[in-house]
Coordinates of C-alpha atoms and ligand atoms in Angstrom, one line a residue:
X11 CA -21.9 -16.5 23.8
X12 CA -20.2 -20.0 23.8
X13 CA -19.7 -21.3 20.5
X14 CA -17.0 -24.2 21.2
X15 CA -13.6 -24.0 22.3
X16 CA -11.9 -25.6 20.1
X17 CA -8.0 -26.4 21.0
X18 CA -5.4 -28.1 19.2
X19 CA -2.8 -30.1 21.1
X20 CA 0.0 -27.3 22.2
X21 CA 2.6 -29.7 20.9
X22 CA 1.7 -29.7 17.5
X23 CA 2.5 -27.4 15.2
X24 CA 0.9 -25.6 12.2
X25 CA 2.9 -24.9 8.9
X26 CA 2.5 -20.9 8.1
X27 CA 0.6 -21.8 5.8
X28 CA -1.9 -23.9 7.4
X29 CA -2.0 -20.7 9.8
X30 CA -2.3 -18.5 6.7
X31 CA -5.1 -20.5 5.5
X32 CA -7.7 -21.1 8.5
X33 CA -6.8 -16.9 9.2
X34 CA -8.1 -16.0 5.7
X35 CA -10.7 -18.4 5.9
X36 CA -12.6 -16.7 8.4
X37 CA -12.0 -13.2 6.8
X38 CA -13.8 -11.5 4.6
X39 CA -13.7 -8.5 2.0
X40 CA -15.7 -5.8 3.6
X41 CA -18.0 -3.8 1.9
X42 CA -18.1 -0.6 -0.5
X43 CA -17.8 3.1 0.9
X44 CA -18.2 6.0 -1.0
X45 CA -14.6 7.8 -0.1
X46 CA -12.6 11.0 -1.0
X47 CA -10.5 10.5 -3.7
X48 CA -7.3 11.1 -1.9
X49 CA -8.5 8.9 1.2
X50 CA -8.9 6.4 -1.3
X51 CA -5.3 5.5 -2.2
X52 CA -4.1 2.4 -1.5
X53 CA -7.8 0.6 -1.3
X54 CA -9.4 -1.2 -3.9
X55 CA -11.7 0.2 -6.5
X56 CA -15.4 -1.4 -5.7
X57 CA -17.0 -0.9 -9.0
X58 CA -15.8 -0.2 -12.7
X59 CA -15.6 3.8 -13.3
X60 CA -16.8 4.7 -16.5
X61 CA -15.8 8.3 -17.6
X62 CA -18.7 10.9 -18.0
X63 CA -16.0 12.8 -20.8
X64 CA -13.3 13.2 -22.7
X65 CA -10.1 14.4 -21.2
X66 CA -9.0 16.5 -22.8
X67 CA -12.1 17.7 -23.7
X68 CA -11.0 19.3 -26.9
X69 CA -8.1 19.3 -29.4
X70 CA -5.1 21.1 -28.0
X71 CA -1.6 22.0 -28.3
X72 CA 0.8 20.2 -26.8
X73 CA 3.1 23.8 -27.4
X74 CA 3.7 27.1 -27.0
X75 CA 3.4 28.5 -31.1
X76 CA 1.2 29.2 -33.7
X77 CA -1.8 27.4 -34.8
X78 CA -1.7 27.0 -38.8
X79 CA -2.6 25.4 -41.7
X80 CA -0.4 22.7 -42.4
X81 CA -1.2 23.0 -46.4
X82 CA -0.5 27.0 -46.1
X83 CA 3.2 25.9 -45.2
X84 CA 4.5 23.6 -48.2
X85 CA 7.0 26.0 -49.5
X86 CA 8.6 27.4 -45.9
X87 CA 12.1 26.7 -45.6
X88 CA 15.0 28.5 -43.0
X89 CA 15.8 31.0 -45.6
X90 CA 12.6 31.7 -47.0
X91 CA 10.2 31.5 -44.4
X92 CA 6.0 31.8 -45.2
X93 CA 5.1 34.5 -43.5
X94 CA 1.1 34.6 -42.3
X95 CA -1.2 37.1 -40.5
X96 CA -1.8 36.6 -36.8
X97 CA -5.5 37.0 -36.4
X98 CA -5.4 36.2 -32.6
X99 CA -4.1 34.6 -29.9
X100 CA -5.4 31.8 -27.6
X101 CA -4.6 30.9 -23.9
X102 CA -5.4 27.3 -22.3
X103 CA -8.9 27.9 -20.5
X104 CA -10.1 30.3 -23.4
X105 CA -12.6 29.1 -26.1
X106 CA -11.1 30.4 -30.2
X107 CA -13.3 32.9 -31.2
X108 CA -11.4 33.0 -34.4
X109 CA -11.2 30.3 -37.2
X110 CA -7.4 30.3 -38.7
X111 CA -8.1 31.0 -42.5
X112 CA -5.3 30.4 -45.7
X113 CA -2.5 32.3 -44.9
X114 CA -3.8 33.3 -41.4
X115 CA -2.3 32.0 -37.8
X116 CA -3.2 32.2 -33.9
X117 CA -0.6 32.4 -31.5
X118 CA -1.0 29.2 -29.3
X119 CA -0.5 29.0 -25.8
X120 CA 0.1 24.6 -24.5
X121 CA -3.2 23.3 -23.9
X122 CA -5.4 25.9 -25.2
X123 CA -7.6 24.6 -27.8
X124 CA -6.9 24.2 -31.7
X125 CA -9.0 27.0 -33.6
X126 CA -11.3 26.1 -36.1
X127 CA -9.6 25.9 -39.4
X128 CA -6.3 24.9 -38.3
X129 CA -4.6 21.7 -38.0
X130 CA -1.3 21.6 -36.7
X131 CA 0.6 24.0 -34.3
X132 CA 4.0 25.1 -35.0
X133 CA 6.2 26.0 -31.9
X134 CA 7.6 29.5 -31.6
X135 CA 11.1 27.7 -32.3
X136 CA 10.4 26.9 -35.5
X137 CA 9.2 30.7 -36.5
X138 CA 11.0 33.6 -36.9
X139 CA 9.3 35.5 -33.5
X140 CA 12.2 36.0 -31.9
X141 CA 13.4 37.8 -34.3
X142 CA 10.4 40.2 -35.1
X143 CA 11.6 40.9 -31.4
X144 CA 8.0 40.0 -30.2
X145 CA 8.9 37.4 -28.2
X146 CA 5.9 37.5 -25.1
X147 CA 3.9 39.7 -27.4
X148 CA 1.0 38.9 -30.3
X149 CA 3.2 40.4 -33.6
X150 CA 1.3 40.8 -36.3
X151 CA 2.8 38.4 -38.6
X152 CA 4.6 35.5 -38.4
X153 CA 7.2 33.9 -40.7
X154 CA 7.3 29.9 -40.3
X155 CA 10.4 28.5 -41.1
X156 CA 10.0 25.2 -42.2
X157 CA 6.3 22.5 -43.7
X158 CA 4.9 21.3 -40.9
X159 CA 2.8 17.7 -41.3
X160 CA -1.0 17.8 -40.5
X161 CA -2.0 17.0 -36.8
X162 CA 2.1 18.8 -35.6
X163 CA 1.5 19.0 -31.4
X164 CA -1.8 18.8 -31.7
X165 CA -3.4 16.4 -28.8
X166 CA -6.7 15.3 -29.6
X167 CA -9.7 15.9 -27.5
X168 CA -10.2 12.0 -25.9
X169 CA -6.5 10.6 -26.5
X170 CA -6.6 10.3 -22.7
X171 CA -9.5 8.9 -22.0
X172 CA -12.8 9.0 -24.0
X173 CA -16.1 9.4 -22.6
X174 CA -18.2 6.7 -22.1
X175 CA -14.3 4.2 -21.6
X176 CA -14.1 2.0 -18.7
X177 CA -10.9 3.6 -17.2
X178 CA -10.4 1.7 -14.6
X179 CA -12.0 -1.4 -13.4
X180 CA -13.4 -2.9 -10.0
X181 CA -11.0 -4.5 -8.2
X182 CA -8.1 -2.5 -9.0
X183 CA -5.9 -0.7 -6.3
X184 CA -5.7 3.0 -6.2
X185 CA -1.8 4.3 -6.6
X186 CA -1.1 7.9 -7.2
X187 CA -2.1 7.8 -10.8
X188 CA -5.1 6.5 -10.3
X189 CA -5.9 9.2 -7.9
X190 CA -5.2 12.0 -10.4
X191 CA -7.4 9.9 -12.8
X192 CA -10.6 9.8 -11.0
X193 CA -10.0 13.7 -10.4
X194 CA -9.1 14.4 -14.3
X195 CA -12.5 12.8 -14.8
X196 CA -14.1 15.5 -12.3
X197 CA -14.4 12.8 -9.5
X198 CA -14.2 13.8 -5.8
X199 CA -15.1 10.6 -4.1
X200 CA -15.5 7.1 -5.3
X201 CA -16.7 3.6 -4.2
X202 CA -13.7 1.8 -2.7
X203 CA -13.6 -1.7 -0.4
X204 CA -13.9 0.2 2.7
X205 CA -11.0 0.4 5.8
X206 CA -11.4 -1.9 8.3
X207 CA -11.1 -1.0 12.0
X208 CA -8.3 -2.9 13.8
X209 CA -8.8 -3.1 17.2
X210 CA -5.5 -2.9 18.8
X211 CA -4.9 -4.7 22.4
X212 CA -1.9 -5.5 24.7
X213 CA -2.5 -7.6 27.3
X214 CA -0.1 -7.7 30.7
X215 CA -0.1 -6.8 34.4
X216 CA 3.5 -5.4 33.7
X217 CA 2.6 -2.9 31.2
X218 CA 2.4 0.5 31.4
X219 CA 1.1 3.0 28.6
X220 CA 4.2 5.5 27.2
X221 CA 3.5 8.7 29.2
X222 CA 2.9 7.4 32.2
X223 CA 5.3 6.8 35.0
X224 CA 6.6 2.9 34.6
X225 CA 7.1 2.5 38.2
X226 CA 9.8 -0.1 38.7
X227 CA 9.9 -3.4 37.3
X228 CA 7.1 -2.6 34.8
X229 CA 7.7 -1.8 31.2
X230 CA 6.3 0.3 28.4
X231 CA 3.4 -1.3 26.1
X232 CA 5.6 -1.3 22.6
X233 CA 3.4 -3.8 20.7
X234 CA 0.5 -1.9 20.8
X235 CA 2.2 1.1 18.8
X236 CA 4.9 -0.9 16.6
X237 CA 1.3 -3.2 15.6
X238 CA -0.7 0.1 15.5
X239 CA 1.7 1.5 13.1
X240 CA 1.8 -1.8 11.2
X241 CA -1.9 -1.7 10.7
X242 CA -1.7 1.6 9.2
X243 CA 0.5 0.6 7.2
X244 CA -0.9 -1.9 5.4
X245 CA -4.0 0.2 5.1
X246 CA -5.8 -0.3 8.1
X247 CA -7.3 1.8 10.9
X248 CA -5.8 1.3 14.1
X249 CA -8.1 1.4 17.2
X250 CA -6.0 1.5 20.1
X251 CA -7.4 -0.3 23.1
X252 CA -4.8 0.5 25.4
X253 CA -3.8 -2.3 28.3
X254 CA -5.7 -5.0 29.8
X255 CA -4.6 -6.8 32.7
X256 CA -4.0 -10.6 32.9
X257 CA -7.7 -11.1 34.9
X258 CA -10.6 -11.7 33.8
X259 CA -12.6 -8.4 34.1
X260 CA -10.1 -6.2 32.9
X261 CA -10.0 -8.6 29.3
X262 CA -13.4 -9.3 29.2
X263 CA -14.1 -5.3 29.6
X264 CA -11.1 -4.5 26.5
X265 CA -12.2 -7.4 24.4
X266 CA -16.5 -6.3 24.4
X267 CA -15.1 -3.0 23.1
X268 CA -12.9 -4.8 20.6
X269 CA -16.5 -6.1 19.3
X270 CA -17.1 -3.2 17.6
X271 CA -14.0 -3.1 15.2
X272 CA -13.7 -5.7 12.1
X273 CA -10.9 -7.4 13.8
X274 CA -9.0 -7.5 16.8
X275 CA -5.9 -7.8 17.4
X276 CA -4.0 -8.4 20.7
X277 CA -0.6 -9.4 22.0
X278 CA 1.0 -11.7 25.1
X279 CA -0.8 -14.2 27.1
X280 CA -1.0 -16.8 24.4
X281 CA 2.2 -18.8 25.5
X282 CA 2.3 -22.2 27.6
X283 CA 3.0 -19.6 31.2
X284 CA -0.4 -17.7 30.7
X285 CA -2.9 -18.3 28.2
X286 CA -5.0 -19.8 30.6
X287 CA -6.7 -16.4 31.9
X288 CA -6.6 -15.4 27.8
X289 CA -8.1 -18.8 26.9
X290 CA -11.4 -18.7 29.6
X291 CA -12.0 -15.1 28.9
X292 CA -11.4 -15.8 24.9
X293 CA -13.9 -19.1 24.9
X294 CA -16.9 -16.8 26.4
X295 CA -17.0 -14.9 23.5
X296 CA -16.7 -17.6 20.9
X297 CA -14.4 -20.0 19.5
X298 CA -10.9 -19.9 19.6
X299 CA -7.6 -21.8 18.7
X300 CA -4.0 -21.8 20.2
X301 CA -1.7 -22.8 17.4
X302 CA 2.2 -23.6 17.6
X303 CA 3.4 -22.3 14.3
X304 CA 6.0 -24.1 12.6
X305 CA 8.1 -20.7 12.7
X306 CA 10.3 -18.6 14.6
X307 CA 10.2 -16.3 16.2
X308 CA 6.3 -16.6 17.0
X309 CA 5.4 -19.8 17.5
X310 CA 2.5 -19.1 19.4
X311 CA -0.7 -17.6 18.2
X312 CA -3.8 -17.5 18.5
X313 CA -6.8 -17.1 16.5
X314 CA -10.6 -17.2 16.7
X315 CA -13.2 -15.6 16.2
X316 CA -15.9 -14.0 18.6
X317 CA -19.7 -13.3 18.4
X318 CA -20.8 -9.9 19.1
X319 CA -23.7 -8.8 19.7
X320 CA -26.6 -8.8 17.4
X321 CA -24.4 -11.9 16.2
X322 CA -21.9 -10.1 14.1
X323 CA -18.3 -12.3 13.7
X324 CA -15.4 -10.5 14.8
X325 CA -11.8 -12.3 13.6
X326 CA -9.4 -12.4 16.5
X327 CA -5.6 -12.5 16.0
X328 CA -3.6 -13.3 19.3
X329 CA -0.3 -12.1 18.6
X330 CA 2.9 -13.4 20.9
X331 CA 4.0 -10.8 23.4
X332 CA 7.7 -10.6 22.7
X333 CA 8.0 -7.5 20.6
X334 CA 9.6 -8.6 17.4
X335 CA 7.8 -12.3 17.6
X336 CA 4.6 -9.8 17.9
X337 CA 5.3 -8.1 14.6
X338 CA 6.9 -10.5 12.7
X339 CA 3.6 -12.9 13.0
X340 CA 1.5 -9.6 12.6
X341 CA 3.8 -9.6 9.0
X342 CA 2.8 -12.9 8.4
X343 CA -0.5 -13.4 9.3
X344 CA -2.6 -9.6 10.2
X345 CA -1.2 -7.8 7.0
X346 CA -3.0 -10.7 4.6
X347 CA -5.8 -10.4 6.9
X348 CA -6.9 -6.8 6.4
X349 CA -5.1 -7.4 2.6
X350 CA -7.7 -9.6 2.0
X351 CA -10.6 -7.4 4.2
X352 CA -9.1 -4.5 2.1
X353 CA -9.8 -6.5 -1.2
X354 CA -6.3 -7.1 -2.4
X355 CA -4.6 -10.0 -3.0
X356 CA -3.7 -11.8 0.7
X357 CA -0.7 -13.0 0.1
X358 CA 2.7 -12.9 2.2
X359 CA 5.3 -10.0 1.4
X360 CA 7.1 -10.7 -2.0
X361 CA 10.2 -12.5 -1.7
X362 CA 13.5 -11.8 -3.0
X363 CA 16.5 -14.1 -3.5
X364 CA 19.7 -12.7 -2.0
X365 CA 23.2 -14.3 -1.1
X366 CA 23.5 -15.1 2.7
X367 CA 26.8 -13.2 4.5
X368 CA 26.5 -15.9 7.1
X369 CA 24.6 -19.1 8.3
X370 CA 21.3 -19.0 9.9
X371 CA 20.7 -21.7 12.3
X372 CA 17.3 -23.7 12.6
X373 CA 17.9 -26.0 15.9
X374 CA 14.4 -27.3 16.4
X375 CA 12.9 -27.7 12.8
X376 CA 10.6 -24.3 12.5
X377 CA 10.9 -21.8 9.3
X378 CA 13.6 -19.2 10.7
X379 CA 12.6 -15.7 10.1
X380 CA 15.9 -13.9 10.2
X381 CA 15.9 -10.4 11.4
X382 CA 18.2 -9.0 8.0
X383 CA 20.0 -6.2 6.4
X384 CA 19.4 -6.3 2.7
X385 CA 22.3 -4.7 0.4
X386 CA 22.7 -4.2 -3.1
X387 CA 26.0 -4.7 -4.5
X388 CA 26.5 -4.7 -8.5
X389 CA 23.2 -5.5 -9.0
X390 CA 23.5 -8.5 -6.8
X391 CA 21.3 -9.0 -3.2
X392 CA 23.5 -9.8 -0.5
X393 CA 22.1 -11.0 2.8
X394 CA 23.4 -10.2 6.5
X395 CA 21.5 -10.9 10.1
X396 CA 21.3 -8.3 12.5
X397 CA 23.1 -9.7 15.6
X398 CA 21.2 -11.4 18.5
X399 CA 17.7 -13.1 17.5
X400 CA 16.3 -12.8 20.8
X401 CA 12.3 -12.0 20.2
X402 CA 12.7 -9.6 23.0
X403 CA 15.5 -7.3 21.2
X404 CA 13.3 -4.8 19.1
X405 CA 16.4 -3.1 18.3
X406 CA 17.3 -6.0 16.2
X407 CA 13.8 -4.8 14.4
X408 CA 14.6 -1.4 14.0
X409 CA 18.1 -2.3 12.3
X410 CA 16.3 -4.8 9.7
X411 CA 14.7 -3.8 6.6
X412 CA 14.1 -7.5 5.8
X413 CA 13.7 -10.8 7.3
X414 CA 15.5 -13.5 5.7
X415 CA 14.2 -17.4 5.7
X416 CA 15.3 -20.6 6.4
X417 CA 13.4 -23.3 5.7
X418 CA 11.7 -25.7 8.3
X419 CA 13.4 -28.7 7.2
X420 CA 17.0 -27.3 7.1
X421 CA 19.1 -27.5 10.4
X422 CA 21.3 -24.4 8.8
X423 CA 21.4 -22.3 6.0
X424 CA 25.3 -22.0 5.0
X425 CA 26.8 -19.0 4.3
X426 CA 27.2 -18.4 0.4
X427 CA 23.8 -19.8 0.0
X428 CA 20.9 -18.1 -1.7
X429 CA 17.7 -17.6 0.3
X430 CA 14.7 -16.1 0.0
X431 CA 14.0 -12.6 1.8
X432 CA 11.0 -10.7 2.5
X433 CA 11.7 -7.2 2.3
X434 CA 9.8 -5.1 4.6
X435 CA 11.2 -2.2 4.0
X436 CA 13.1 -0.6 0.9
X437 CA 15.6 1.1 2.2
X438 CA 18.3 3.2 0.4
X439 CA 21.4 -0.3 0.8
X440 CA 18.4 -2.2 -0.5
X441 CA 17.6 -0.5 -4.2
Ligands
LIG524 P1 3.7 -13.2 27.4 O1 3.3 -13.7 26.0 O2 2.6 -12.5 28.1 O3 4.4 -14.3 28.1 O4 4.8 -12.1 27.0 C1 6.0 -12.4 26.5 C2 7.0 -11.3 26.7 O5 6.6 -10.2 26.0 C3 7.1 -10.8 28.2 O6 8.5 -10.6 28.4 C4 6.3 -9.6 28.2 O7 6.7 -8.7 29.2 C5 6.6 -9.0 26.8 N1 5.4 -8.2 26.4 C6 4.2 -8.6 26.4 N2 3.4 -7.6 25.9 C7 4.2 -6.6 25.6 C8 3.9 -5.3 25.1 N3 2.7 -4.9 24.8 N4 5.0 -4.5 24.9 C9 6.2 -4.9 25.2 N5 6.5 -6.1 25.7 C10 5.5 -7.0 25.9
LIG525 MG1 2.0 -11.8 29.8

């Protein structure tokens, strides 16, 4: 099960990027699953859909009204409306079963289709129904008070989407639109890049799973949940592997059933104190790198990649174990991972420029990632941290909607400076 270990020197560090990079590297778009439509949103389309029809399917009014002849109408005016025979009347779902004729109409309910004959609808508005007193009701005749043109609130049949169109193409992501698209076509499921399966795993004697009595001086397992949630999120399954302890039979038991998920992902025992019993249990199973990331929080991490059985390759992200370090690398790093699984573009969060409220400090030469309140002022981004940056406060988390950078090479970023912000969340202060 050895492939190498591979280990860089613990002293130097890895730009994001670089981290970024050899993580995508080894991760690949999975493949196509036929999926309910609704399932389907947020995951990218697999193969170009073609529409069997035209939606809608027929010519149809875009109003309530009377279907006419538009060349029956050239002399109506307010005060001396032309007055035709209504023949009929037509409700959206039924099929005409009478053509309009000269001097003839249909009264039209929206999205029923145009009768034979006729070529424009006129809305009950613009006839003198209400006055006949017949409002609800087919009267027998109508006066139109004013010409209508040719084609009036009539919606062709294909002026959505004509049949035999490419509507939408492989590759792109399904929003709510797109959803109600595929079904407009008579869809129910469709070929999509399919979800991966995230293996979730928190590693630590002094963990105990929420439910359970912690007993003292042990603590809840909080990564597990924030990552599950953050794996959902960006369109992944969460499988949640619970706790392993920091030996190697506990690991080496969490880890084979990791094997059977696209990726794992676990937190703690990657820092200088304890990745040793992490390392020996990790280099069984294949090859694996601890990296000191030019960042902070989460400067260590570790990734690799195992060898299941039957030889399958299994992506392993090893996550820090202080709670926010743990999510902000999972930001950084796992959402472009199962992006890029997913078939969308792996690429870090979009960045914003805002105005910082005060200075963030960079003592040892890694990119900050400032736990940050975004807030929109006059159409201006203003930038604030969130108190103490301690990688242990998740608190400090829950109050940020963003996380706001300094760069690597800058001992501080001033107040009054603009800096670039990743907004994780857009919160109400935010828009
Ligand atoms: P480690 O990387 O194992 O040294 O862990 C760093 C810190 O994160 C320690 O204080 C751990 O107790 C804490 N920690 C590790 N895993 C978790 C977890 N799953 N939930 C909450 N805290 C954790
Ligand atoms: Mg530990």
């Amino acid at each position: 099960m050895y492939e190498h270990v591979h280990r860089h020197d613990h002293e130097s560090m890895i730009s994001v990027e670089d981290a970024l990079e050899r993580i995508l590297d080894v991760v690949h778009v999975l493949e196509p699953e036929e999926t309910p439509i609704l399932d389907a949103l947020g995951q990218v389309l697999a193969e170009d859909v073609v529409s069997p029809l035209d939606v809608p399917p027929l010519d149809n009014s875009a109003m309530d009204g009377y279907a006419v002849r538009s060349d029956d109408l050239e002399t109506a005016r307010p005060d001396s409306p032309v007055v035709l025979r209504v023949t009929g009347s037509i409700a959206a779902g039924e099929l005409p079963s009478t053509a309009v004729e000269s001097g003839t109409a249909v009264r039209i309910m929206t999205g029923a289709p145009v009768p034979p004959g006729a070529d424009s609808v006129v809305p009950f508005e613009d006839t003198d129904e209400e006055e006949r007193g017949a409002y609800a009701e087919r009267p027998s005749e109508i006066g139109v008070l004013g010409r209508v043109p040719p084609s009036a609130h009539v919606r062709a049949a294909g002026q959505d989407v004509g049949r035999g169109e490419t509507v939408l193409s492989r590759g792109s992501v399904l929003r709510p639109p797109e959803v109600g698209l595929l079904a407009s076509l008579g869809l129910r499921a469709v070929s999509v890049i399919r979800r991966p399966r995230v293996a979730v795993l928190a590693t630590g004697d002094e963990l105990v799973e929420p439910g359970q009595e912690a007993g003292a001086g042990r603590i809840y397992d909080s990564n597990s949940y924030s990552v599950g949630a953050a794996v959902r999120r960006c369109g992944g399954i969460p499988v949640m592997l619970g706790i392993a302890g920091d030996n190697l039979d506990s690991l080496d038991r969490k880890i084979r059933q990791g094997l059977e998920s696209d990726i794992l992902v676990t937190s703690a025992g990657v820092s200088k104190g304890d990745y040793d019993v992490v390392k020996d249990v990790l280099a069984r199973r294949g090859m694996i790198n601890f990296w000191s990331v030019r960042m902070r929080p989460a400067k260590p991490l570790a990734f690799g990649v195992f060898t299941a059985d039957g030889g399958r390759r299994v992506p392993h992200l090893g996550l820090p174990g202080n709670p926010v370090s743990a999510l902000v690398a999972f930001e950084q790093f796992g959402r472009a991972a199962i992006h890029k699984m997913l078939g969308r573009a792996a690429r870090p969060r979009q960045t914003i420029k805002a105005v910082l409220d005060e200075p963030i400090h960079n003592p040892d030469g890694r990119r900050v990632y400032a736990r940050a309140v975004v807030t929109r002022k006059d159409g201006i981004y203003r930038v604030r941290l969130t108190g103490n940056q301690s990688s242990n406060l998740l608190t400090s988390m829950t109050r940020a909607n963003a996380l706001a950078i300094c760069p690597e090479d800058l001992p501080v970023k001033p107040a009054g400076e603009v800096v670039d912000v990743q907004i994780l969340d857009w919160t109400e202060e935010a828009y």
